[in-house]
């Protein structure tokens, strides 16, 4: 949703979507705001930064990397083809973010909240950690392929969840 806006991104940061998917998320955000304001619906927006779990689709870079690491380690694959290793993301755990969505709906008044870890890491850092766990050097297996670069790259996503952190219901959460 934030696309090329500079980090950190908060609820007041202007949206600048860089893909049809991001544009559709922005539209859904504004539909929610409109229905809340026009019809008094109790509707909240969770502006969720990248949330990961073992259920993440294999076409997402985190799962692509973790699956490839396992396959390379046991000899089923030798190379992993990736695009921009300098893209930086604020990655958190999906289970924590689902809990945050539920907690938003328990509030007295509906509102919009950024859900993020407030830490940003590059794909290269993710590679280093993932291959490091199995004692391998990612540089021996990763090939940069131009086909995986985005036509409108999003360089750095890093959430500012300070609004959510001010809510008593969030104080003990690991994702804020």
PDB file of C-alpha atoms in Angstrom:
ATOM      1  CA  UNK A   1       0.000   0.000   0.000  1.00  0.00           C
ATOM      2  CA  UNK A   2       2.828   2.403   0.842  1.00  0.00           C
ATOM      3  CA  UNK A   3       4.984   1.477  -2.147  1.00  0.00           C
ATOM      4  CA  UNK A   4       7.685   4.054  -2.641  1.00  0.00           C
ATOM      5  CA  UNK A   5       6.924   6.305   0.340  1.00  0.00           C
ATOM      6  CA  UNK A   6       9.948   6.599   2.623  1.00  0.00           C
ATOM      7  CA  UNK A   7       9.995   4.591   5.855  1.00  0.00           C
ATOM      8  CA  UNK A   8       8.867   4.392   8.498  1.00  0.00           C
ATOM      9  CA  UNK A   9       5.255   4.186   7.313  1.00  0.00           C
ATOM     10  CA  UNK A  10       2.374   4.912   9.694  1.00  0.00           C
ATOM     11  CA  UNK A  11      -1.387   5.391   9.501  1.00  0.00           C
ATOM     12  CA  UNK A  12      -0.800   8.958   8.279  1.00  0.00           C
ATOM     13  CA  UNK A  13       1.739   8.086   5.563  1.00  0.00           C
ATOM     14  CA  UNK A  14       0.272   8.640   2.079  1.00  0.00           C
ATOM     15  CA  UNK A  15      -0.382   5.477   0.094  1.00  0.00           C
ATOM     16  CA  UNK A  16       1.548   5.006  -3.152  1.00  0.00           C
ATOM     17  CA  UNK A  17       0.709   1.486  -4.365  1.00  0.00           C
ATOM     18  CA  UNK A  18       3.148  -0.026  -6.866  1.00  0.00           C
ATOM     19  CA  UNK A  19       1.139  -3.049  -8.051  1.00  0.00           C
ATOM     20  CA  UNK A  20      -2.479  -3.944  -8.836  1.00  0.00           C
ATOM     21  CA  UNK A  21      -2.561  -5.995  -5.617  1.00  0.00           C
ATOM     22  CA  UNK A  22      -1.431  -2.998  -3.564  1.00  0.00           C
ATOM     23  CA  UNK A  23      -3.945  -0.728  -5.324  1.00  0.00           C
ATOM     24  CA  UNK A  24      -6.748  -3.155  -4.446  1.00  0.00           C
ATOM     25  CA  UNK A  25      -5.665  -3.151  -0.787  1.00  0.00           C
ATOM     26  CA  UNK A  26      -5.772   0.662  -0.779  1.00  0.00           C
ATOM     27  CA  UNK A  27      -9.264   0.579  -2.290  1.00  0.00           C
ATOM     28  CA  UNK A  28     -10.437  -1.844   0.410  1.00  0.00           C
ATOM     29  CA  UNK A  29      -8.931   0.426   3.065  1.00  0.00           C
ATOM     30  CA  UNK A  30     -10.886   3.442   1.790  1.00  0.00           C
ATOM     31  CA  UNK A  31     -14.112   1.404   1.419  1.00  0.00           C
ATOM     32  CA  UNK A  32     -13.789   0.530   5.089  1.00  0.00           C
ATOM     33  CA  UNK A  33     -13.171   4.148   6.094  1.00  0.00           C
ATOM     34  CA  UNK A  34     -16.116   5.285   3.954  1.00  0.00           C
ATOM     35  CA  UNK A  35     -18.574   2.766   5.406  1.00  0.00           C
ATOM     36  CA  UNK A  36     -17.397   3.509   8.938  1.00  0.00           C
ATOM     37  CA  UNK A  37     -17.869   7.257   8.468  1.00  0.00           C
ATOM     38  CA  UNK A  38     -21.006   7.190   6.285  1.00  0.00           C
ATOM     39  CA  UNK A  39     -22.964   4.398   7.943  1.00  0.00           C
ATOM     40  CA  UNK A  40     -21.511   4.179  11.430  1.00  0.00           C
ATOM     41  CA  UNK A  41     -20.238   0.642  10.973  1.00  0.00           C
ATOM     42  CA  UNK A  42     -17.788  -0.705  13.493  1.00  0.00           C
ATOM     43  CA  UNK A  43     -15.061  -1.355  10.920  1.00  0.00           C
ATOM     44  CA  UNK A  44     -11.301  -1.270  11.471  1.00  0.00           C
ATOM     45  CA  UNK A  45      -8.368  -1.353   9.093  1.00  0.00           C
ATOM     46  CA  UNK A  46      -5.312  -3.326  10.043  1.00  0.00           C
ATOM     47  CA  UNK A  47      -2.492  -2.038   7.866  1.00  0.00           C
ATOM     48  CA  UNK A  48      -0.452  -5.197   8.130  1.00  0.00           C
ATOM     49  CA  UNK A  49       3.159  -5.323   7.127  1.00  0.00           C
ATOM     50  CA  UNK A  50       4.542  -8.583   5.740  1.00  0.00           C
ATOM     51  CA  UNK A  51       3.288 -11.403   7.940  1.00  0.00           C
ATOM     52  CA  UNK A  52       4.854 -14.798   7.503  1.00  0.00           C
ATOM     53  CA  UNK A  53       4.056 -18.366   8.521  1.00  0.00           C
ATOM     54  CA  UNK A  54       4.592 -21.921   7.276  1.00  0.00           C
ATOM     55  CA  UNK A  55       1.292 -21.474   5.400  1.00  0.00           C
ATOM     56  CA  UNK A  56       2.700 -18.671   3.245  1.00  0.00           C
ATOM     57  CA  UNK A  57       2.417 -19.402  -0.479  1.00  0.00           C
ATOM     58  CA  UNK A  58       5.487 -20.761  -2.212  1.00  0.00           C
ATOM     59  CA  UNK A  59       5.593 -17.839  -4.645  1.00  0.00           C
ATOM     60  CA  UNK A  60       6.448 -15.410  -1.813  1.00  0.00           C
ATOM     61  CA  UNK A  61      10.167 -14.819  -1.359  1.00  0.00           C
ATOM     62  CA  UNK A  62      10.305 -16.032   2.246  1.00  0.00           C
ATOM     63  CA  UNK A  63       8.770 -19.420   1.432  1.00  0.00           C
ATOM     64  CA  UNK A  64      10.691 -19.646  -1.826  1.00  0.00           C
ATOM     65  CA  UNK A  65      13.911 -19.224   0.136  1.00  0.00           C
ATOM     66  CA  UNK A  66      13.067 -21.549   3.035  1.00  0.00           C
ATOM     67  CA  UNK A  67      11.835 -24.317   0.740  1.00  0.00           C
ATOM     68  CA  UNK A  68      14.916 -23.988  -1.459  1.00  0.00           C
ATOM     69  CA  UNK A  69      17.264 -24.113   1.537  1.00  0.00           C
ATOM     70  CA  UNK A  70      15.773 -27.426   2.604  1.00  0.00           C
ATOM     71  CA  UNK A  71      15.833 -28.837  -0.925  1.00  0.00           C
ATOM     72  CA  UNK A  72      19.424 -27.694  -1.493  1.00  0.00           C
ATOM     73  CA  UNK A  73      20.537 -29.130   1.848  1.00  0.00           C
ATOM     74  CA  UNK A  74      19.235 -32.615   0.955  1.00  0.00           C
ATOM     75  CA  UNK A  75      20.438 -32.468  -2.653  1.00  0.00           C
ATOM     76  CA  UNK A  76      17.091 -32.052  -4.443  1.00  0.00           C
ATOM     77  CA  UNK A  77      17.987 -28.613  -5.804  1.00  0.00           C
ATOM     78  CA  UNK A  78      21.249 -26.800  -6.480  1.00  0.00           C
ATOM     79  CA  UNK A  79      20.311 -23.202  -7.328  1.00  0.00           C
ATOM     80  CA  UNK A  80      17.809 -20.614  -6.156  1.00  0.00           C
ATOM     81  CA  UNK A  81      16.836 -17.866  -8.605  1.00  0.00           C
ATOM     82  CA  UNK A  82      15.922 -14.509  -7.075  1.00  0.00           C
ATOM     83  CA  UNK A  83      15.595 -10.840  -7.996  1.00  0.00           C
ATOM     84  CA  UNK A  84      16.427  -7.789  -5.883  1.00  0.00           C
ATOM     85  CA  UNK A  85      18.323  -8.877  -2.786  1.00  0.00           C
ATOM     86  CA  UNK A  86      18.398  -5.310  -1.445  1.00  0.00           C
ATOM     87  CA  UNK A  87      14.609  -5.042  -1.112  1.00  0.00           C
ATOM     88  CA  UNK A  88      13.926  -4.506   2.567  1.00  0.00           C
ATOM     89  CA  UNK A  89      10.805  -5.617   4.441  1.00  0.00           C
ATOM     90  CA  UNK A  90       9.276  -5.474   7.897  1.00  0.00           C
ATOM     91  CA  UNK A  91       8.551  -9.181   8.459  1.00  0.00           C
ATOM     92  CA  UNK A  92       6.466 -10.447  11.372  1.00  0.00           C
ATOM     93  CA  UNK A  93       4.631 -13.631  12.382  1.00  0.00           C
ATOM     94  CA  UNK A  94       1.137 -14.063  10.937  1.00  0.00           C
ATOM     95  CA  UNK A  95      -0.270 -15.543  14.147  1.00  0.00           C
ATOM     96  CA  UNK A  96       0.607 -12.373  16.062  1.00  0.00           C
ATOM     97  CA  UNK A  97      -1.004 -10.244  13.367  1.00  0.00           C
ATOM     98  CA  UNK A  98      -4.229 -12.243  13.476  1.00  0.00           C
ATOM     99  CA  UNK A  99      -4.348 -11.655  17.219  1.00  0.00           C
ATOM    100  CA  UNK A 100      -3.824  -7.927  16.580  1.00  0.00           C
ATOM    101  CA  UNK A 101      -6.762  -7.876  14.166  1.00  0.00           C
ATOM    102  CA  UNK A 102      -8.995  -9.510  16.760  1.00  0.00           C
ATOM    103  CA  UNK A 103      -7.841  -7.032  19.414  1.00  0.00           C
ATOM    104  CA  UNK A 104      -8.656  -4.083  17.126  1.00  0.00           C
ATOM    105  CA  UNK A 105     -12.219  -5.316  16.977  1.00  0.00           C
ATOM    106  CA  UNK A 106     -12.454  -5.379  20.780  1.00  0.00           C
ATOM    107  CA  UNK A 107     -11.952  -1.618  21.108  1.00  0.00           C
ATOM    108  CA  UNK A 108     -14.620   0.888  22.161  1.00  0.00           C
ATOM    109  CA  UNK A 109     -14.279   2.793  18.894  1.00  0.00           C
ATOM    110  CA  UNK A 110     -13.223   1.534  15.455  1.00  0.00           C
ATOM    111  CA  UNK A 111      -9.932   2.857  14.102  1.00  0.00           C
ATOM    112  CA  UNK A 112      -7.055   2.029  11.775  1.00  0.00           C
ATOM    113  CA  UNK A 113      -3.758   0.583  12.985  1.00  0.00           C
ATOM    114  CA  UNK A 114      -0.397  -0.272  11.484  1.00  0.00           C
ATOM    115  CA  UNK A 115       0.721  -3.734  12.593  1.00  0.00           C
ATOM    116  CA  UNK A 116       4.482  -4.095  12.185  1.00  0.00           C
ATOM    117  CA  UNK A 117       7.654  -5.111  13.995  1.00  0.00           C
ATOM    118  CA  UNK A 118       9.340  -1.760  13.288  1.00  0.00           C
ATOM    119  CA  UNK A 119      12.391  -3.657  12.011  1.00  0.00           C
ATOM    120  CA  UNK A 120      13.353  -3.898   8.374  1.00  0.00           C
ATOM    121  CA  UNK A 121      15.605  -6.548   6.834  1.00  0.00           C
ATOM    122  CA  UNK A 122      16.810  -7.136   3.292  1.00  0.00           C
ATOM    123  CA  UNK A 123      16.261 -10.282   1.287  1.00  0.00           C
ATOM    124  CA  UNK A 124      20.027 -10.739   1.487  1.00  0.00           C
ATOM    125  CA  UNK A 125      19.874 -10.725   5.294  1.00  0.00           C
ATOM    126  CA  UNK A 126      17.063 -13.293   5.108  1.00  0.00           C
ATOM    127  CA  UNK A 127      19.237 -15.474   2.841  1.00  0.00           C
ATOM    128  CA  UNK A 128      22.173 -15.183   5.244  1.00  0.00           C
ATOM    129  CA  UNK A 129      20.028 -16.318   8.172  1.00  0.00           C
ATOM    130  CA  UNK A 130      18.214 -19.117   6.324  1.00  0.00           C
ATOM    131  CA  UNK A 131      21.312 -20.676   4.775  1.00  0.00           C
ATOM    132  CA  UNK A 132      23.258 -20.080   8.004  1.00  0.00           C
ATOM    133  CA  UNK A 133      20.845 -22.275   9.944  1.00  0.00           C
ATOM    134  CA  UNK A 134      21.880 -25.269   7.823  1.00  0.00           C
ATOM    135  CA  UNK A 135      25.570 -24.285   7.754  1.00  0.00           C
ATOM    136  CA  UNK A 136      25.671 -23.234   4.109  1.00  0.00           C
ATOM    137  CA  UNK A 137      26.779 -20.117   2.239  1.00  0.00           C
ATOM    138  CA  UNK A 138      23.910 -18.608   0.239  1.00  0.00           C
ATOM    139  CA  UNK A 139      26.369 -17.135  -2.291  1.00  0.00           C
ATOM    140  CA  UNK A 140      27.145 -20.667  -3.502  1.00  0.00           C
ATOM    141  CA  UNK A 141      23.514 -21.277  -4.468  1.00  0.00           C
ATOM    142  CA  UNK A 142      21.718 -18.025  -5.289  1.00  0.00           C
ATOM    143  CA  UNK A 143      21.548 -16.729  -8.855  1.00  0.00           C
ATOM    144  CA  UNK A 144      20.241 -13.241  -9.600  1.00  0.00           C
ATOM    145  CA  UNK A 145      17.661 -13.431 -12.386  1.00  0.00           C
ATOM    146  CA  UNK A 146      16.298 -10.242 -13.974  1.00  0.00           C
ATOM    147  CA  UNK A 147      12.912 -11.943 -14.479  1.00  0.00           C
ATOM    148  CA  UNK A 148      12.306 -11.661 -10.733  1.00  0.00           C
ATOM    149  CA  UNK A 149      12.818  -7.910 -10.496  1.00  0.00           C
ATOM    150  CA  UNK A 150       9.566  -5.971 -10.147  1.00  0.00           C
ATOM    151  CA  UNK A 151       8.720  -3.366 -12.788  1.00  0.00           C
ATOM    152  CA  UNK A 152       7.906  -0.885  -9.995  1.00  0.00           C
ATOM    153  CA  UNK A 153      10.129  -1.948  -7.117  1.00  0.00           C
ATOM    154  CA  UNK A 154       9.265  -1.284  -3.486  1.00  0.00           C
ATOM    155  CA  UNK A 155      12.622  -0.641  -1.873  1.00  0.00           C
ATOM    156  CA  UNK A 156      11.985  -0.380   1.852  1.00  0.00           C
ATOM    157  CA  UNK A 157       8.925  -1.127   3.959  1.00  0.00           C
ATOM    158  CA  UNK A 158       9.236  -0.486   7.679  1.00  0.00           C
ATOM    159  CA  UNK A 159       6.168   0.063   9.793  1.00  0.00           C
ATOM    160  CA  UNK A 160       5.649   2.639  12.486  1.00  0.00           C
ATOM    161  CA  UNK A 161       3.219   0.998  14.906  1.00  0.00           C
ATOM    162  CA  UNK A 162       3.505   3.731  17.556  1.00  0.00           C
ATOM    163  CA  UNK A 163      -0.249   4.442  17.426  1.00  0.00           C
ATOM    164  CA  UNK A 164      -1.012   0.803  18.199  1.00  0.00           C
ATOM    165  CA  UNK A 165       1.684   0.704  20.901  1.00  0.00           C
ATOM    166  CA  UNK A 166      -0.111   3.530  22.738  1.00  0.00           C
ATOM    167  CA  UNK A 167      -3.131   1.268  23.236  1.00  0.00           C
ATOM    168  CA  UNK A 168      -3.064  -0.633  26.519  1.00  0.00           C
ATOM    169  CA  UNK A 169      -4.221  -3.804  24.774  1.00  0.00           C
ATOM    170  CA  UNK A 170      -1.018  -3.882  22.737  1.00  0.00           C
ATOM    171  CA  UNK A 171       1.620  -3.191  25.350  1.00  0.00           C
ATOM    172  CA  UNK A 172       2.717  -6.802  25.786  1.00  0.00           C
ATOM    173  CA  UNK A 173       2.605  -7.786  22.111  1.00  0.00           C
ATOM    174  CA  UNK A 174       5.795  -8.940  20.385  1.00  0.00           C
ATOM    175  CA  UNK A 175       4.904  -7.440  17.019  1.00  0.00           C
ATOM    176  CA  UNK A 176       4.756  -3.806  18.121  1.00  0.00           C
TER     177      UNK A 176
END
